[in-house]
Amino acid sequence: MSVPTLLLQIDGQPVRVKAGSSVAAALRLAGGMGVARTSVTGQPRAPFCGMGVCQECRVLIDGRRRLACQAVCTEGLRVETSE
Amino acid sequence: MHAEVIVIGAGIVGAACAHALAQAGRRVLVLDAHIGGATGAGMGHLVVMDDNPAELALSRHSIAQWRALAPRMGEDCAYSACGTLWIAANEDEMAEAERKQQRLHAHGVDSRLLDAPALARAEPALRKGLAGALEVPGDGILYAPNAARWLLAQGGASICVEHAKVDAIEDDGTLQLADGSRRSAPQVVLANGIEATTLCPELPIRPKKGHLLITDRYPGTVHHQLVELGYVTSAHHSDGDSVAFNVQPRPTGQLLIGSSRQFGTTDPAVEAPMLARMLQRAIGYLPGLAELNAVRSWTGLRAATPDGLPLLGKHPWREKLWLAVGHEGLGVTTAPGSAHLLAALMTGAAPGFDAAPYAPRGLPETA
């Protein structure tokens, strides 16, 4: 039996993940370190604590700023890692 | 280093005092316990306050000094000349805005009244139905911890900073440090905010706890520091808990949201009911805040005197000791003016404005 999957978009690129995955996991699957945002000094930042405390995984999810580690992927989700 | 003055506390007030004393030609040793205080916890606002003539004089002179320093300050000091909008929710508060403008004008502080449409154009994120505002363009904000470090660095070889906790001030003015060693200088400045009462229990200073919250980056949401005119009535009661609307646009695009006041607690914990009350107040003025993402909240303790003015001058009986404490919520604003007055008194120079209203008071006359 195959595991159900979902298709979402990260910065316009399609990414397929297992149902139940967090957006933080999807960022990692999309490649590299799973960079979520850029600091004011221009450093790339990625999920660190994975439990909603460090705030380093902020992304725009369907236009609203959310923590990637606390958001569960749904079909067609649009994720942007702008700031 | 053979210090001529020791400053206890490297927060914004201690740093400004060290800076002013170094400028007056003194060699200064700064002792800081790295406990962290109001400088790191506060909003870093530079705002002219006019509750009484002494507060107005100190804040006005201080902001003029900050404005003169700002072009030389590093970018990490995050100085922003955003100005303040004192928001009037109704016609009564608009009348207060007019009285405030007259008081500021009488003392040479530039300001202008905005009617309701002008306010809505200036800050579209504010709720509809507000009466107007008083804009004070000379006000600003900065990041106080870095500004304090910058002030200390300006002293060059004249300022030496040492990580040390002072355990006691002996009768002859010698300082006893936690590591067992001692430090002595002809003059000592106590500038460690709320911690001052551990060394001088006789000081009439009480902790006034405050909560703050900062959002993620939403550039362009707010353009000025926003303060409700009701702040003057809600925040300045000497007793009882209160909240007031106060929001700053940080240069990062984040919004820093205050403010709350509580007496009778030194517990640093964020209290959800107080934070909720503060945020409800803020959302009442800026409804869109409810949609934004908060990144962090924290608390700090203001060092409050009974009359709201800092204690600046010679301690009445402690040998060699000078006071620069009790700045409550206005320490970042008034640090340069406080330092100017104290350094003038300590070096026998003539201060640029009257030091009398801030002279240490409310202490027993003798030990």
Coordinates of C-alpha atoms in Angstrom, one line a residue:
Chain A
M1 CA 0.0 0.0 0.0
S2 CA 1.5 3.3 -1.0
V3 CA 1.8 6.2 1.5
P4 CA -0.6 9.1 0.7
T5 CA 1.3 12.2 -0.5
L6 CA 0.5 15.8 -1.0
L7 CA 1.8 18.4 -3.5
L8 CA 2.7 21.9 -2.3
Q9 CA 4.7 24.8 -3.6
I10 CA 7.8 26.2 -2.0
D11 CA 8.9 29.5 -3.7
G12 CA 6.9 28.4 -6.7
Q13 CA 8.6 25.0 -7.0
P14 CA 6.4 21.9 -6.6
V15 CA 7.4 19.6 -3.7
R16 CA 5.8 16.3 -2.9
V17 CA 5.7 15.2 0.7
K18 CA 4.1 12.4 2.8
A19 CA 0.8 13.4 4.3
G20 CA 1.2 14.6 7.9
S21 CA 4.6 16.2 7.2
S22 CA 5.4 19.6 8.7
V23 CA 6.3 22.5 6.5
A24 CA 9.8 22.4 8.1
A25 CA 10.2 18.9 6.8
A26 CA 9.0 20.0 3.3
L27 CA 11.7 22.8 3.3
R28 CA 14.3 20.2 4.0
L29 CA 13.0 17.9 1.3
A30 CA 13.0 20.8 -1.1
G31 CA 16.8 20.7 -0.8
G32 CA 19.8 22.1 1.0
M33 CA 19.6 23.1 4.7
G34 CA 15.9 23.8 4.5
V35 CA 16.4 27.6 4.7
A36 CA 13.3 29.3 5.9
R37 CA 14.3 33.0 6.0
T38 CA 17.1 35.5 5.9
S39 CA 18.2 37.5 8.9
V40 CA 18.5 41.3 8.8
T41 CA 22.2 40.8 8.3
G42 CA 21.6 38.6 5.3
Q43 CA 22.3 35.2 6.9
P44 CA 20.2 32.2 5.9
R45 CA 18.2 30.7 8.8
A46 CA 16.8 27.3 9.0
P47 CA 14.6 25.5 11.5
F48 CA 16.6 25.0 14.7
C49 CA 14.5 23.9 17.7
G50 CA 11.7 22.2 15.8
M51 CA 9.2 23.0 18.5
G52 CA 8.0 26.5 18.1
V53 CA 10.5 28.3 20.4
C54 CA 13.4 29.5 18.3
Q55 CA 11.3 31.3 15.7
E56 CA 14.0 30.6 13.0
C57 CA 11.6 28.8 10.7
R58 CA 9.2 31.7 9.9
V59 CA 7.8 31.5 6.4
L60 CA 4.8 32.8 4.6
I61 CA 2.2 30.1 4.3
D62 CA -0.7 31.1 2.0
G63 CA 0.3 34.7 2.6
R64 CA 0.5 34.6 6.4
R65 CA 3.6 34.5 8.5
R66 CA 3.8 31.1 10.3
L67 CA 6.3 28.8 11.9
A68 CA 7.2 26.0 9.5
C69 CA 7.8 23.5 12.3
Q70 CA 4.3 24.1 13.7
A71 CA 2.4 24.0 10.4
V72 CA 1.2 20.8 8.8
C73 CA 1.3 20.5 5.0
T74 CA -2.0 20.4 3.1
E75 CA -2.6 19.9 -0.6
G76 CA -1.8 22.9 -2.7
L77 CA -0.2 24.9 0.2
R78 CA 1.9 27.9 -1.0
V79 CA 5.1 28.5 1.0
E80 CA 7.4 31.5 0.5
T81 CA 10.8 31.9 2.1
S82 CA 11.2 35.6 1.4
E83 CA 12.4 37.2 4.7
Chain B
M1 CA 44.4 51.8 35.1
H2 CA 44.3 54.4 38.0
A3 CA 40.7 55.5 37.8
E4 CA 39.6 58.9 39.0
V5 CA 35.9 57.8 38.9
I6 CA 34.3 54.4 39.2
V7 CA 30.9 54.0 37.6
I8 CA 28.8 51.0 38.8
G9 CA 26.6 49.8 36.0
A10 CA 27.2 49.8 32.2
G11 CA 23.6 50.3 31.1
I12 CA 22.6 53.3 29.2
V13 CA 22.8 55.7 32.2
G14 CA 26.2 54.3 33.4
A15 CA 27.6 54.4 29.9
A16 CA 26.4 58.0 29.3
C17 CA 27.9 59.0 32.7
A18 CA 31.2 57.4 31.8
H19 CA 31.1 59.0 28.4
A20 CA 30.4 62.5 29.9
L21 CA 33.1 62.1 32.6
A22 CA 35.7 61.0 30.0
Q23 CA 34.8 64.0 27.9
A24 CA 35.5 66.1 31.0
G25 CA 38.9 64.6 31.1
R26 CA 38.4 61.9 33.8
R27 CA 39.8 58.4 33.7
V28 CA 36.8 56.2 34.3
L29 CA 36.5 52.6 35.4
V30 CA 33.1 51.0 34.7
L31 CA 32.1 48.0 36.8
D32 CA 29.2 45.9 35.4
A33 CA 27.9 42.6 36.9
H34 CA 26.3 41.5 33.6
I35 CA 23.0 41.0 35.3
G36 CA 21.2 42.9 32.6
G37 CA 18.6 45.5 33.4
A38 CA 16.2 48.1 32.0
T39 CA 18.6 49.0 29.1
G40 CA 18.3 45.6 27.6
A41 CA 14.6 45.1 28.4
G42 CA 13.2 48.5 27.5
M43 CA 11.8 50.0 24.2
G44 CA 14.7 52.4 23.6
H45 CA 12.4 55.4 22.9
L46 CA 13.7 58.9 22.8
V47 CA 10.5 60.9 23.7
V48 CA 10.0 64.3 25.1
M49 CA 7.9 64.1 28.2
D50 CA 6.3 67.1 29.8
D51 CA 4.4 65.9 32.9
N52 CA 6.3 68.6 34.8
P53 CA 8.9 71.3 33.9
A54 CA 11.8 69.3 35.2
E55 CA 10.9 66.2 33.2
L56 CA 10.5 68.4 30.1
A57 CA 13.9 70.1 30.6
L58 CA 15.7 66.8 31.1
S59 CA 14.1 65.0 28.2
R60 CA 14.4 68.0 25.8
H61 CA 18.1 68.6 26.5
S62 CA 18.7 64.8 26.3
I63 CA 17.0 64.4 23.0
A64 CA 19.0 67.3 21.6
Q65 CA 22.2 65.5 22.6
W66 CA 21.0 62.2 21.1
R67 CA 20.3 64.0 17.8
A68 CA 23.8 65.4 17.9
L69 CA 25.3 62.0 18.5
A70 CA 23.2 60.0 16.1
P71 CA 25.1 60.8 12.9
R72 CA 28.2 59.2 14.4
M73 CA 26.5 56.2 15.9
G74 CA 26.9 52.8 14.3
E75 CA 24.1 51.3 12.3
D76 CA 23.7 48.6 15.0
C77 CA 22.5 51.3 17.4
A78 CA 19.4 51.4 15.2
Y79 CA 18.7 55.0 15.7
S80 CA 15.6 56.1 13.8
A81 CA 14.2 59.6 13.7
C82 CA 10.7 58.3 13.4
G83 CA 9.1 60.9 15.7
T84 CA 6.2 60.3 18.0
L85 CA 2.4 60.5 17.3
W86 CA 0.5 61.1 20.5
I87 CA -2.9 59.6 19.6
A88 CA -6.1 61.4 20.7
A89 CA -9.0 58.9 20.8
N90 CA -11.7 61.5 21.4
E91 CA -12.3 65.3 21.6
D92 CA -11.2 65.4 25.3
E93 CA -7.8 63.9 24.4
M94 CA -7.6 66.2 21.3
A95 CA -7.9 69.2 23.7
E96 CA -5.1 67.6 25.7
A97 CA -3.1 67.3 22.5
E98 CA -3.5 71.1 22.0
R99 CA -2.5 71.8 25.6
K100 CA 0.5 69.6 25.1
Q101 CA 1.5 71.4 21.9
Q102 CA 1.3 74.7 23.8
R103 CA 3.6 73.4 26.6
L104 CA 6.1 72.0 24.1
H105 CA 6.0 75.2 21.9
A106 CA 6.7 77.3 25.0
H107 CA 9.9 75.3 25.5
G108 CA 11.0 75.4 21.9
V109 CA 10.0 71.8 21.0
D110 CA 8.7 71.5 17.5
S111 CA 5.3 69.7 17.1
R112 CA 2.2 69.9 15.0
L113 CA -1.5 68.8 15.4
L114 CA -3.0 66.3 13.0
D115 CA -6.7 66.2 12.6
A116 CA -8.5 62.9 12.0
P117 CA -8.0 62.8 8.2
A118 CA -4.4 63.8 8.5
L119 CA -3.8 61.1 11.1
A120 CA -5.5 58.5 8.9
R121 CA -3.2 59.5 6.0
A122 CA -0.1 59.4 8.3
E123 CA -0.9 56.0 9.8
P124 CA -3.5 54.1 7.7
A125 CA -3.2 51.0 10.0
L126 CA -4.9 52.9 12.9
R127 CA -8.5 52.2 13.6
K128 CA -11.1 54.6 12.2
G129 CA -12.8 57.1 14.4
L130 CA -9.8 58.5 16.2
A131 CA -9.9 62.3 16.9
G132 CA -6.3 63.2 15.8
A133 CA -2.8 63.4 17.1
L134 CA 0.1 65.5 18.1
E135 CA 3.2 64.8 16.1
V136 CA 6.6 65.4 17.7
P137 CA 9.1 65.0 14.9
G138 CA 12.2 65.3 17.0
D139 CA 11.5 62.1 18.9
G140 CA 13.1 58.8 17.9
I141 CA 14.1 55.4 18.9
L142 CA 17.4 53.4 19.2
Y143 CA 18.7 50.0 20.3
A144 CA 19.9 50.9 23.8
P145 CA 22.3 48.0 24.5
N146 CA 24.4 48.8 21.5
A147 CA 24.1 52.6 22.1
A148 CA 25.5 52.0 25.6
R149 CA 28.4 50.0 24.2
W150 CA 29.0 52.7 21.6
L151 CA 29.1 55.4 24.3
L152 CA 31.6 53.4 26.3
A153 CA 33.8 52.9 23.2
Q154 CA 33.9 56.6 22.5
G155 CA 35.9 57.1 25.7
G156 CA 38.9 55.2 24.1
A157 CA 41.6 54.7 26.7
S158 CA 39.8 57.0 29.2
I159 CA 37.1 54.4 29.9
C160 CA 37.9 50.9 31.1
V161 CA 35.1 48.4 31.5
E162 CA 35.5 45.5 33.9
H163 CA 33.1 42.6 34.5
A164 CA 32.6 42.7 38.3
K165 CA 29.8 42.5 40.8
V166 CA 30.0 45.0 43.6
D167 CA 28.9 43.4 46.8
A168 CA 29.1 46.4 49.2
I169 CA 30.0 50.0 49.4
E170 CA 32.0 50.6 52.6
D171 CA 31.8 53.6 54.8
D172 CA 34.9 55.2 53.3
G173 CA 33.5 54.7 49.7
T174 CA 35.7 51.6 49.0
L175 CA 33.9 49.0 46.8
Q176 CA 33.9 45.4 47.9
L177 CA 33.7 43.1 44.9
A178 CA 32.2 39.6 44.8
D179 CA 35.6 38.1 44.0
G180 CA 36.9 39.4 47.3
S181 CA 39.0 42.3 45.8
R182 CA 38.4 46.0 46.4
R183 CA 38.3 49.0 44.2
S184 CA 38.6 52.6 45.2
A185 CA 38.5 56.0 43.5
P186 CA 38.0 59.6 44.6
Q187 CA 34.5 59.5 43.2
V188 CA 32.0 56.7 42.6
V189 CA 28.8 56.9 40.5
L190 CA 25.9 54.5 41.3
A191 CA 24.2 53.9 38.0
N192 CA 22.9 50.4 38.1
G193 CA 19.2 51.0 38.0
I194 CA 17.0 48.8 40.1
E195 CA 20.0 46.9 41.4
A196 CA 21.1 50.2 43.2
T197 CA 18.8 49.3 46.2
T198 CA 20.9 46.2 47.0
L199 CA 23.9 48.5 47.6
C200 CA 21.9 51.4 49.0
P201 CA 18.7 50.2 50.6
E202 CA 17.9 53.7 51.7
L203 CA 17.1 54.8 48.2
P204 CA 13.4 55.6 47.6
I205 CA 13.3 53.4 44.5
R206 CA 10.7 50.7 43.7
P207 CA 10.6 48.2 40.9
K208 CA 7.9 48.8 38.2
K209 CA 7.5 45.8 36.1
G210 CA 6.8 46.0 32.4
H211 CA 5.9 43.6 29.6
L212 CA 7.0 44.0 25.9
L213 CA 6.3 42.0 22.8
I214 CA 7.9 42.1 19.4
T215 CA 6.5 40.9 16.1
D216 CA 8.0 39.4 13.0
R217 CA 9.1 41.9 10.2
Y218 CA 6.2 43.8 8.6
P219 CA 7.9 46.8 7.1
G220 CA 5.7 49.8 6.4
T221 CA 2.9 48.9 8.7
V222 CA 3.6 51.8 11.1
H223 CA 5.7 54.8 10.4
H224 CA 6.0 56.7 13.7
Q225 CA 6.3 55.7 17.3
L226 CA 2.6 55.6 18.4
V227 CA 1.5 56.4 21.9
E228 CA -2.0 57.0 23.2
L229 CA -2.5 60.4 24.9
G230 CA -4.3 58.4 27.6
Y231 CA -0.8 57.1 28.4
V232 CA -0.2 60.1 30.6
T233 CA -3.2 59.2 32.8
S234 CA -2.9 55.4 32.6
A235 CA 0.8 55.0 33.0
H236 CA 1.7 57.5 35.6
H237 CA -0.3 56.4 38.5
S238 CA 2.1 55.5 41.2
D239 CA 0.1 52.5 42.3
G240 CA -2.0 49.7 40.6
D241 CA -1.5 47.8 37.4
S242 CA -2.0 49.6 34.1
V243 CA -1.5 49.2 30.4
A244 CA -1.1 51.7 27.6
F245 CA -0.9 51.7 23.8
N246 CA 2.6 52.2 22.7
V247 CA 4.0 50.8 19.4
Q248 CA 7.3 51.4 17.6
P249 CA 8.3 50.6 14.1
R250 CA 11.8 49.1 14.5
P251 CA 14.3 49.7 11.6
T252 CA 14.1 45.9 10.9
G253 CA 10.4 46.2 10.1
Q254 CA 9.4 44.6 13.4
L255 CA 6.8 46.2 15.6
L256 CA 7.7 46.6 19.3
I257 CA 4.5 46.6 21.4
G258 CA 4.1 48.0 24.9
S259 CA 3.4 48.8 27.6
S260 CA 2.4 47.6 31.0
R261 CA 3.1 48.7 34.6
Q262 CA 3.0 46.7 37.8
F263 CA 4.2 47.4 41.3
G264 CA 4.9 44.9 44.0
T265 CA 6.6 42.2 42.0
T266 CA 10.1 41.4 40.9
D267 CA 9.1 38.1 39.3
P268 CA 10.6 38.2 35.7
A269 CA 8.0 35.8 34.3
V270 CA 5.8 36.9 31.4
E271 CA 2.2 36.9 32.9
A272 CA -0.3 35.9 30.2
P273 CA -3.2 37.9 31.7
M274 CA -1.1 41.2 31.8
L275 CA 0.3 40.5 28.3
A276 CA -3.2 39.8 27.0
R277 CA -4.5 43.1 28.5
M278 CA -1.6 45.0 26.9
L279 CA -2.2 43.4 23.5
Q280 CA -6.0 44.0 23.7
R281 CA -5.2 47.7 24.3
A282 CA -2.8 47.8 21.3
I283 CA -5.3 45.9 19.0
G284 CA -7.9 48.5 20.0
Y285 CA -5.8 51.1 18.2
L286 CA -4.2 48.9 15.5
P287 CA -6.7 46.1 14.7
G288 CA -4.4 44.6 12.1
L289 CA -1.9 43.6 14.9
A290 CA -4.1 40.6 15.6
E291 CA -3.1 39.0 12.3
L292 CA 0.6 39.4 12.8
N293 CA 3.1 36.9 14.1
A294 CA 4.7 37.6 17.5
V295 CA 8.3 36.5 17.8
R296 CA 9.1 37.1 21.5
S297 CA 7.7 38.7 24.7
W298 CA 9.7 39.6 27.8
T299 CA 9.6 41.7 30.9
G300 CA 11.8 44.2 32.7
L301 CA 11.9 46.3 35.8
R302 CA 11.9 50.1 35.8
A303 CA 13.5 51.8 38.8
A304 CA 10.8 54.2 39.9
T305 CA 11.1 57.1 42.3
P306 CA 8.0 58.5 44.1
D307 CA 7.9 61.7 41.9
G308 CA 9.1 60.1 38.6
L309 CA 12.3 62.1 38.4
P310 CA 15.7 60.5 38.6
L311 CA 18.1 61.1 41.5
L312 CA 21.1 62.9 40.2
G313 CA 23.7 64.2 42.5
K314 CA 25.8 63.6 45.6
H315 CA 24.5 61.0 48.1
P316 CA 23.7 62.8 51.4
W317 CA 26.0 60.8 53.6
R318 CA 27.9 58.1 51.8
E319 CA 31.5 59.1 51.2
K320 CA 32.5 59.7 47.6
L321 CA 29.2 58.4 46.2
W322 CA 27.2 60.1 43.5
L323 CA 23.7 58.9 42.3
A324 CA 22.4 58.5 38.8
V325 CA 19.4 56.2 39.4
G326 CA 15.6 56.1 39.4
H327 CA 15.1 56.9 35.7
E328 CA 12.0 54.7 35.5
G329 CA 10.8 54.2 31.9
L330 CA 12.7 57.2 30.6
G331 CA 16.3 56.2 31.1
V332 CA 17.2 55.8 27.4
T333 CA 15.7 59.2 26.6
T334 CA 17.3 61.0 29.6
A335 CA 20.7 59.3 29.8
P336 CA 22.7 62.0 28.0
G337 CA 21.1 64.9 30.0
S338 CA 21.4 63.0 33.3
A339 CA 25.1 62.3 32.5
H340 CA 25.7 66.0 31.5
L341 CA 24.2 67.2 34.8
L342 CA 26.1 64.7 37.0
A343 CA 29.4 65.2 35.2
A344 CA 29.1 69.0 35.6
L345 CA 28.3 68.6 39.4
M346 CA 31.2 66.1 39.9
T347 CA 33.7 68.3 38.1
G348 CA 32.5 71.6 39.4
A349 CA 31.4 72.9 36.0
A350 CA 28.2 74.8 35.3
P351 CA 25.5 72.6 34.0
G352 CA 23.6 73.7 30.9
F353 CA 20.3 73.6 32.9
D354 CA 19.1 73.6 36.5
A355 CA 20.2 70.5 38.3
A356 CA 18.1 71.3 41.5
P357 CA 14.9 69.3 40.7
Y358 CA 16.8 66.1 40.4
A359 CA 19.0 66.5 43.5
P360 CA 18.8 63.3 45.7
R361 CA 15.6 63.5 47.8
G362 CA 13.5 61.1 49.8
L363 CA 16.5 59.6 51.6
P364 CA 17.1 59.8 55.3
E365 CA 19.5 62.7 56.0
T366 CA 22.0 60.5 57.9
A367 CA 22.9 56.8 58.1

